[in-house]
């Protein structure tokens, strides 16, 4: 049975990705940090559908020294690892002039440093299964998001990391990315009219669904044996908008 580790899997896009892999027969390792209640509900549901098919692993991805152990615990579930999905992310504005070192560390740490060190620690196991890594980027990695410079820089570097690791880990491990457009509104409060402005810039005229991202991630991880080093935009055409 194949197994997949998904970071930040308790809710939202991470949970949708977990459901997609589980439906396809994978055993899933659900990583979370604070969302213990949500992840237990998700894991219980999956184990009711198929006994012993899901476990949860808690961890703060900013603790770089713990990332090797996280991979070891994930591998211990099934004795193998077939896919690593780097989904967890901090996301908030950091207007220039007021950026703190703590914000830099959190945004770069969760969106770039942790995916890198998880990939490095997971690589030997992924090599032995000829597995795959999928990094969840952002359409704003190419088209910087105003007032979010640190997040935008982190995601741009994550896209670069995807291409770099694809070269480093070939031919055994494929490394790709998915760049979502607007799929789920952030949990932080949004200004009046902010959502309408975003939707106006989407050629398909609406925000996407978590399943759109989950299907793209599954395709790249499992159904695309000749694709590596690519970033697939799933954004309703947002990246075409000038
Ligand atoms: N939502 C969108 O429309 C959208 C658009 C573009 C790109 N994306 C990208 O798609 C991915 C998923 O988006 P989302 O909106 O579902 O994400 P999210 O809800 O903002 O965050 C996902 C999870 O990341 C975890 N996380 C954050 N910092 C962490 C840390 N230091 N250590 C461990 N876990 C940490 C949190 O886990 P806990 O709750 O357990 O603490 C959180 O639930 C992200 O990479 C995001 O950048 C999303």
mmCIF file of C-alpha atoms and ligand atoms in Angstrom:
data_model
loop_
_atom_site.group_PDB
_atom_site.id
_atom_site.type_symbol
_atom_site.label_atom_id
_atom_site.label_comp_id
_atom_site.label_asym_id
_atom_site.label_seq_id
_atom_site.Cartn_x
_atom_site.Cartn_y
_atom_site.Cartn_z
ATOM 1 C CA UNK A 1 0.000 0.000 0.000
ATOM 2 C CA UNK A 2 1.388 3.410 -0.985
ATOM 3 C CA UNK A 3 1.699 6.101 1.648
ATOM 4 C CA UNK A 4 1.707 9.901 1.491
ATOM 5 C CA UNK A 5 2.748 12.558 4.013
ATOM 6 C CA UNK A 6 0.780 15.799 3.739
ATOM 7 C CA UNK A 7 1.839 18.777 5.858
ATOM 8 C CA UNK A 8 -0.852 21.057 7.292
ATOM 9 C CA UNK A 9 -3.472 18.409 6.520
ATOM 10 C CA UNK A 10 -6.069 19.086 9.221
ATOM 11 C CA UNK A 11 -8.353 21.329 7.172
ATOM 12 C CA UNK A 12 -8.874 23.400 4.022
ATOM 13 C CA UNK A 13 -6.668 22.447 1.045
ATOM 14 C CA UNK A 14 -4.519 20.002 3.015
ATOM 15 C CA UNK A 15 -7.576 18.009 4.082
ATOM 16 C CA UNK A 16 -8.915 17.967 0.497
ATOM 17 C CA UNK A 17 -5.552 16.625 -0.708
ATOM 18 C CA UNK A 18 -5.627 13.933 1.988
ATOM 19 C CA UNK A 19 -9.145 12.866 0.945
ATOM 20 C CA UNK A 20 -8.097 12.622 -2.710
ATOM 21 C CA UNK A 21 -5.112 10.339 -1.976
ATOM 22 C CA UNK A 22 -7.134 8.251 0.469
ATOM 23 C CA UNK A 23 -9.911 7.745 -2.073
ATOM 24 C CA UNK A 24 -7.278 6.495 -4.499
ATOM 25 C CA UNK A 25 -6.130 3.855 -1.996
ATOM 26 C CA UNK A 26 -3.175 5.553 -0.336
ATOM 27 C CA UNK A 27 -2.535 5.364 3.377
ATOM 28 C CA UNK A 28 -2.229 8.918 4.611
ATOM 29 C CA UNK A 29 -0.033 10.582 7.219
ATOM 30 C CA UNK A 30 -1.778 13.764 8.329
ATOM 31 C CA UNK A 31 0.637 16.312 9.711
ATOM 32 C CA UNK A 32 -0.768 19.203 11.786
ATOM 33 C CA UNK A 33 0.444 21.801 14.286
ATOM 34 C CA UNK A 34 -2.427 23.423 16.252
ATOM 35 C CA UNK A 35 -5.545 21.920 14.614
ATOM 36 C CA UNK A 36 -5.671 18.792 16.763
ATOM 37 C CA UNK A 37 -9.460 18.562 16.912
ATOM 38 C CA UNK A 38 -9.942 18.933 13.160
ATOM 39 C CA UNK A 39 -7.234 16.419 12.316
ATOM 40 C CA UNK A 40 -8.669 13.821 14.720
ATOM 41 C CA UNK A 41 -12.104 14.149 13.086
ATOM 42 C CA UNK A 42 -10.540 13.724 9.635
ATOM 43 C CA UNK A 43 -8.388 10.787 10.673
ATOM 44 C CA UNK A 44 -11.263 9.023 12.470
ATOM 45 C CA UNK A 45 -13.448 9.327 9.370
ATOM 46 C CA UNK A 46 -10.744 7.903 7.106
ATOM 47 C CA UNK A 47 -10.050 5.007 9.488
ATOM 48 C CA UNK A 48 -13.763 4.208 9.645
ATOM 49 C CA UNK A 49 -13.779 3.954 5.855
ATOM 50 C CA UNK A 50 -10.625 1.816 5.797
ATOM 51 C CA UNK A 51 -9.136 0.628 9.092
ATOM 52 C CA UNK A 52 -5.498 1.632 9.831
ATOM 53 C CA UNK A 53 -5.329 3.835 6.745
ATOM 54 C CA UNK A 54 -4.549 7.166 8.450
ATOM 55 C CA UNK A 55 -2.374 8.490 11.253
ATOM 56 C CA UNK A 56 -1.749 11.985 12.589
ATOM 57 C CA UNK A 57 1.632 13.527 13.360
ATOM 58 C CA UNK A 58 1.980 16.764 15.292
ATOM 59 C CA UNK A 59 4.849 19.183 14.770
ATOM 60 C CA UNK A 60 5.899 22.805 14.340
ATOM 61 C CA UNK A 61 7.677 22.972 10.996
ATOM 62 C CA UNK A 62 9.713 25.968 12.189
ATOM 63 C CA UNK A 63 11.678 23.527 14.385
ATOM 64 C CA UNK A 64 14.066 22.485 11.641
ATOM 65 C CA UNK A 65 15.875 19.987 13.884
ATOM 66 C CA UNK A 66 12.638 18.013 14.263
ATOM 67 C CA UNK A 67 11.967 17.550 10.549
ATOM 68 C CA UNK A 68 14.133 14.454 10.158
ATOM 69 C CA UNK A 69 12.225 12.784 12.996
ATOM 70 C CA UNK A 70 8.919 13.744 11.385
ATOM 71 C CA UNK A 71 9.949 11.929 8.211
ATOM 72 C CA UNK A 72 11.119 8.887 10.226
ATOM 73 C CA UNK A 73 7.765 8.722 12.020
ATOM 74 C CA UNK A 74 5.931 9.003 8.707
ATOM 75 C CA UNK A 75 7.991 6.218 7.143
ATOM 76 C CA UNK A 76 7.453 4.017 10.200
ATOM 77 C CA UNK A 77 3.685 3.928 9.521
ATOM 78 C CA UNK A 78 3.964 1.694 6.440
ATOM 79 C CA UNK A 79 7.701 1.167 6.181
ATOM 80 C CA UNK A 80 7.796 3.297 3.047
ATOM 81 C CA UNK A 81 7.026 6.738 1.672
ATOM 82 C CA UNK A 82 5.658 7.276 -1.832
ATOM 83 C CA UNK A 83 4.776 10.962 -1.804
ATOM 84 C CA UNK A 84 5.516 14.097 0.194
ATOM 85 C CA UNK A 85 3.124 17.019 -0.183
ATOM 86 C CA UNK A 86 4.512 20.292 1.186
ATOM 87 C CA UNK A 87 1.254 22.144 1.835
ATOM 88 C CA UNK A 88 1.558 23.833 5.269
ATOM 89 C CA UNK A 89 2.044 27.572 5.077
ATOM 90 C CA UNK A 90 1.858 30.786 7.051
ATOM 91 C CA UNK A 91 0.182 33.604 5.099
ATOM 92 C CA UNK A 92 -0.287 37.203 6.217
ATOM 93 C CA UNK A 93 0.631 40.712 5.011
ATOM 94 C CA UNK A 94 4.018 42.235 5.837
ATOM 95 C CA UNK A 95 3.969 45.806 4.485
ATOM 96 C CA UNK A 96 7.494 46.979 3.716
ATOM 97 C CA UNK A 97 8.968 49.184 6.431
ATOM 98 C CA UNK A 98 7.445 47.184 9.266
ATOM 99 C CA UNK A 99 8.690 43.655 8.564
ATOM 100 C CA UNK A 100 10.107 41.927 11.627
ATOM 101 C CA UNK A 101 12.684 39.175 11.770
ATOM 102 C CA UNK A 102 10.095 36.937 13.454
ATOM 103 C CA UNK A 103 7.699 37.381 10.510
ATOM 104 C CA UNK A 104 10.518 36.672 8.045
ATOM 105 C CA UNK A 105 11.442 33.521 9.959
ATOM 106 C CA UNK A 106 7.853 32.269 10.114
ATOM 107 C CA UNK A 107 6.952 32.969 6.475
ATOM 108 C CA UNK A 108 10.234 31.740 5.007
ATOM 109 C CA UNK A 109 10.417 28.912 7.552
ATOM 110 C CA UNK A 110 7.012 27.412 6.798
ATOM 111 C CA UNK A 111 6.855 28.111 3.047
ATOM 112 C CA UNK A 112 10.454 27.368 2.063
ATOM 113 C CA UNK A 113 12.863 26.094 4.711
ATOM 114 C CA UNK A 114 10.631 23.293 6.006
ATOM 115 C CA UNK A 115 9.725 22.020 2.508
ATOM 116 C CA UNK A 116 13.450 21.933 1.687
ATOM 117 C CA UNK A 117 14.536 20.038 4.803
ATOM 118 C CA UNK A 118 11.562 17.665 4.655
ATOM 119 C CA UNK A 119 12.453 16.926 1.036
ATOM 120 C CA UNK A 120 16.085 16.330 1.944
ATOM 121 C CA UNK A 121 15.171 13.982 4.794
ATOM 122 C CA UNK A 122 12.520 12.207 2.714
ATOM 123 C CA UNK A 123 14.670 11.799 -0.392
ATOM 124 C CA UNK A 124 16.285 8.427 0.460
ATOM 125 C CA UNK A 125 12.858 6.867 1.128
ATOM 126 C CA UNK A 126 11.282 8.476 -1.923
ATOM 127 C CA UNK A 127 14.190 7.254 -4.059
ATOM 128 C CA UNK A 128 13.553 3.686 -2.991
ATOM 129 C CA UNK A 129 9.869 3.870 -3.971
ATOM 130 C CA UNK A 130 10.528 6.069 -7.060
ATOM 131 C CA UNK A 131 8.166 8.475 -5.390
ATOM 132 C CA UNK A 132 7.290 12.124 -5.810
ATOM 133 C CA UNK A 133 7.272 15.491 -4.074
ATOM 134 C CA UNK A 134 4.586 18.097 -4.760
ATOM 135 C CA UNK A 135 5.066 21.602 -3.369
ATOM 136 C CA UNK A 136 2.051 23.851 -3.015
ATOM 137 C CA UNK A 137 3.128 27.208 -4.362
ATOM 138 C CA UNK A 138 1.015 30.190 -5.337
ATOM 139 C CA UNK A 139 0.085 32.091 -8.468
ATOM 140 C CA UNK A 140 1.618 35.048 -6.584
ATOM 141 C CA UNK A 141 5.037 33.427 -6.729
ATOM 142 C CA UNK A 142 5.341 34.780 -10.273
ATOM 143 C CA UNK A 143 3.135 37.864 -9.845
ATOM 144 C CA UNK A 144 4.021 39.344 -6.465
ATOM 145 C CA UNK A 145 1.156 40.049 -4.088
ATOM 146 C CA UNK A 146 1.102 43.716 -2.972
ATOM 147 C CA UNK A 147 1.803 44.125 0.773
ATOM 148 C CA UNK A 148 2.864 40.465 1.057
ATOM 149 C CA UNK A 149 6.561 40.731 0.063
ATOM 150 C CA UNK A 150 7.918 38.070 2.410
ATOM 151 C CA UNK A 151 5.225 35.519 1.519
ATOM 152 C CA UNK A 152 5.684 36.270 -2.195
ATOM 153 C CA UNK A 153 9.470 35.866 -1.896
ATOM 154 C CA UNK A 154 9.038 32.579 -0.029
ATOM 155 C CA UNK A 155 6.679 31.127 -2.653
ATOM 156 C CA UNK A 156 8.893 32.338 -5.526
ATOM 157 C CA UNK A 157 11.806 30.545 -3.900
ATOM 158 C CA UNK A 158 9.628 27.455 -3.384
ATOM 159 C CA UNK A 159 8.965 27.382 -7.138
ATOM 160 C CA UNK A 160 12.717 27.705 -7.745
ATOM 161 C CA UNK A 161 13.351 24.945 -5.205
ATOM 162 C CA UNK A 162 10.903 22.712 -7.084
ATOM 163 C CA UNK A 163 12.915 23.037 -10.285
ATOM 164 C CA UNK A 164 16.222 22.658 -8.476
ATOM 165 C CA UNK A 165 15.255 19.527 -6.546
ATOM 166 C CA UNK A 166 13.721 18.020 -9.683
ATOM 167 C CA UNK A 167 17.235 18.108 -11.139
ATOM 168 C CA UNK A 168 18.939 16.960 -7.933
ATOM 169 C CA UNK A 169 16.644 14.001 -7.355
ATOM 170 C CA UNK A 170 16.197 12.794 -10.936
ATOM 171 C CA UNK A 171 15.788 10.153 -12.171
ATOM 172 C CA UNK A 172 14.399 8.501 -9.030
ATOM 173 C CA UNK A 173 12.126 11.156 -7.542
ATOM 174 C CA UNK A 174 9.922 13.547 -9.482
ATOM 175 C CA UNK A 175 9.428 17.007 -7.982
ATOM 176 C CA UNK A 176 6.603 19.273 -9.132
ATOM 177 C CA UNK A 177 4.463 22.109 -7.835
ATOM 178 C CA UNK A 178 0.880 23.283 -7.947
ATOM 179 C CA UNK A 179 0.277 27.044 -7.947
ATOM 180 C CA UNK A 180 -3.245 27.741 -6.727
ATOM 181 C CA UNK A 181 -5.058 30.954 -7.475
ATOM 182 C CA UNK A 182 -7.892 32.026 -5.156
ATOM 183 C CA UNK A 183 -9.440 28.822 -3.787
ATOM 184 C CA UNK A 184 -10.454 29.450 -0.167
ATOM 185 C CA UNK A 185 -10.500 32.889 1.385
ATOM 186 C CA UNK A 186 -7.953 33.336 4.189
ATOM 187 C CA UNK A 187 -9.216 32.876 7.740
ATOM 188 C CA UNK A 188 -8.098 36.434 8.647
ATOM 189 C CA UNK A 189 -10.750 39.196 8.282
ATOM 190 C CA UNK A 190 -10.837 40.758 4.797
ATOM 191 C CA UNK A 191 -11.667 44.374 3.877
ATOM 192 C CA UNK A 192 -15.054 45.169 2.331
ATOM 193 C CA UNK A 193 -14.905 44.633 -1.443
ATOM 194 C CA UNK A 194 -11.567 42.773 -1.289
ATOM 195 C CA UNK A 195 -13.080 39.493 -2.452
ATOM 196 C CA UNK A 196 -14.891 41.167 -5.391
ATOM 197 C CA UNK A 197 -11.616 42.722 -6.597
ATOM 198 C CA UNK A 198 -9.951 39.302 -6.592
ATOM 199 C CA UNK A 199 -12.802 37.641 -8.501
ATOM 200 C CA UNK A 200 -12.773 40.405 -11.153
ATOM 201 C CA UNK A 201 -9.223 39.322 -12.030
ATOM 202 C CA UNK A 202 -10.130 35.673 -12.641
ATOM 203 C CA UNK A 203 -11.019 34.964 -16.295
ATOM 204 C CA UNK A 204 -13.221 32.003 -15.297
ATOM 205 C CA UNK A 205 -15.191 34.413 -13.106
ATOM 206 C CA UNK A 206 -15.115 32.556 -9.795
ATOM 207 C CA UNK A 207 -12.788 31.198 -7.152
ATOM 208 C CA UNK A 208 -11.753 27.544 -7.353
ATOM 209 C CA UNK A 209 -12.586 24.558 -5.185
ATOM 210 C CA UNK A 210 -10.228 22.613 -2.903
ATOM 211 C CA UNK A 211 -10.879 19.525 -5.066
ATOM 212 C CA UNK A 212 -9.394 21.356 -8.073
ATOM 213 C CA UNK A 213 -6.095 21.603 -6.191
ATOM 214 C CA UNK A 214 -6.324 18.076 -4.793
ATOM 215 C CA UNK A 215 -6.819 16.557 -8.264
ATOM 216 C CA UNK A 216 -3.855 18.469 -9.678
ATOM 217 C CA UNK A 217 -1.641 17.378 -6.777
ATOM 218 C CA UNK A 218 -2.689 13.748 -7.210
ATOM 219 C CA UNK A 219 -2.065 13.905 -10.949
ATOM 220 C CA UNK A 220 1.482 15.191 -10.449
ATOM 221 C CA UNK A 221 2.271 12.765 -7.628
ATOM 222 C CA UNK A 222 0.789 9.602 -9.088
ATOM 223 C CA UNK A 223 -0.290 9.885 -12.700
ATOM 224 C CA UNK A 224 2.475 11.836 -14.404
ATOM 225 C CA UNK A 225 5.535 9.549 -14.664
ATOM 226 C CA UNK A 226 7.165 11.741 -17.331
ATOM 227 C CA UNK A 227 6.600 15.115 -15.645
ATOM 228 C CA UNK A 228 9.164 16.696 -13.339
ATOM 229 C CA UNK A 229 10.278 20.226 -12.460
ATOM 230 C CA UNK A 230 6.937 21.733 -13.475
ATOM 231 C CA UNK A 231 4.596 24.138 -11.732
ATOM 232 C CA UNK A 232 0.955 23.649 -12.683
ATOM 233 C CA UNK A 233 -1.190 26.771 -12.205
ATOM 234 C CA UNK A 234 -4.713 25.955 -11.052
ATOM 235 C CA UNK A 235 -6.084 29.469 -10.952
ATOM 236 C CA UNK A 236 -9.075 29.953 -13.244
ATOM 237 C CA UNK A 237 -6.742 31.786 -15.631
ATOM 238 C CA UNK A 238 -5.620 34.373 -13.042
ATOM 239 C CA UNK A 239 -2.028 34.140 -14.277
ATOM 240 C CA UNK A 240 -3.193 35.366 -17.736
ATOM 241 C CA UNK A 241 -4.580 38.577 -16.262
ATOM 242 C CA UNK A 242 -2.365 41.624 -16.764
HETATM 243 N N1 LIG B 1 -6.316 29.071 0.106
HETATM 244 C C1 LIG B 1 -6.017 29.525 -1.091
HETATM 245 O O1 LIG B 1 -6.878 30.013 -1.836
HETATM 246 C C2 LIG B 1 -4.582 29.455 -1.567
HETATM 247 C C3 LIG B 1 -4.191 30.274 -2.631
HETATM 248 C C4 LIG B 1 -2.873 30.200 -3.081
HETATM 249 C C5 LIG B 1 -1.982 29.325 -2.489
HETATM 250 N N2 LIG B 1 -2.389 28.554 -1.448
HETATM 251 C C6 LIG B 1 -1.422 27.627 -0.833
HETATM 252 O O2 LIG B 1 -2.046 26.360 -0.659
HETATM 253 C C7 LIG B 1 -1.627 25.763 0.569
HETATM 254 C C8 LIG B 1 -2.837 25.469 1.447
HETATM 255 O O3 LIG B 1 -3.603 26.647 1.575
HETATM 256 P P1 LIG B 1 -4.629 26.813 2.788
HETATM 257 O O4 LIG B 1 -5.317 28.115 2.587
HETATM 258 O O5 LIG B 1 -5.416 25.557 2.931
HETATM 259 O O6 LIG B 1 -3.570 26.931 3.982
HETATM 260 P P2 LIG B 1 -3.803 27.487 5.477
HETATM 261 O O7 LIG B 1 -5.152 27.088 5.937
HETATM 262 O O8 LIG B 1 -3.462 28.945 5.493
HETATM 263 O O9 LIG B 1 -2.642 26.726 6.258
HETATM 264 C C9 LIG B 1 -2.531 25.311 6.197
HETATM 265 C C10 LIG B 1 -1.934 24.784 7.464
HETATM 266 O O10 LIG B 1 -0.557 25.138 7.560
HETATM 267 C C11 LIG B 1 -0.200 24.800 8.879
HETATM 268 N N3 LIG B 1 0.977 25.561 9.321
HETATM 269 C C12 LIG B 1 1.208 26.896 9.208
HETATM 270 N N4 LIG B 1 2.377 27.198 9.794
HETATM 271 C C13 LIG B 1 2.900 26.028 10.297
HETATM 272 C C14 LIG B 1 4.062 25.676 11.021
HETATM 273 N N5 LIG B 1 4.959 26.584 11.386
HETATM 274 N N6 LIG B 1 4.244 24.384 11.371
HETATM 275 C C15 LIG B 1 3.333 23.461 11.026
HETATM 276 N N7 LIG B 1 2.208 23.716 10.344
HETATM 277 C C16 LIG B 1 1.992 24.994 9.999
HETATM 278 C C17 LIG B 1 -1.418 25.076 9.770
HETATM 279 O O11 LIG B 1 -1.637 23.908 10.561
HETATM 280 P P3 LIG B 1 -2.428 23.950 11.985
HETATM 281 O O12 LIG B 1 -3.777 24.556 11.676
HETATM 282 O O13 LIG B 1 -2.514 22.509 12.367
HETATM 283 O O14 LIG B 1 -1.614 24.786 12.912
HETATM 284 C C18 LIG B 1 -2.538 25.326 8.749
HETATM 285 O O15 LIG B 1 -3.741 24.658 9.045
HETATM 286 C C19 LIG B 1 -0.646 26.739 1.188
HETATM 287 O O16 LIG B 1 0.674 26.371 0.842
HETATM 288 C C20 LIG B 1 -1.007 28.076 0.559
HETATM 289 O O17 LIG B 1 0.056 28.981 0.514
HETATM 290 C C21 LIG B 1 -3.674 28.613 -0.967
#
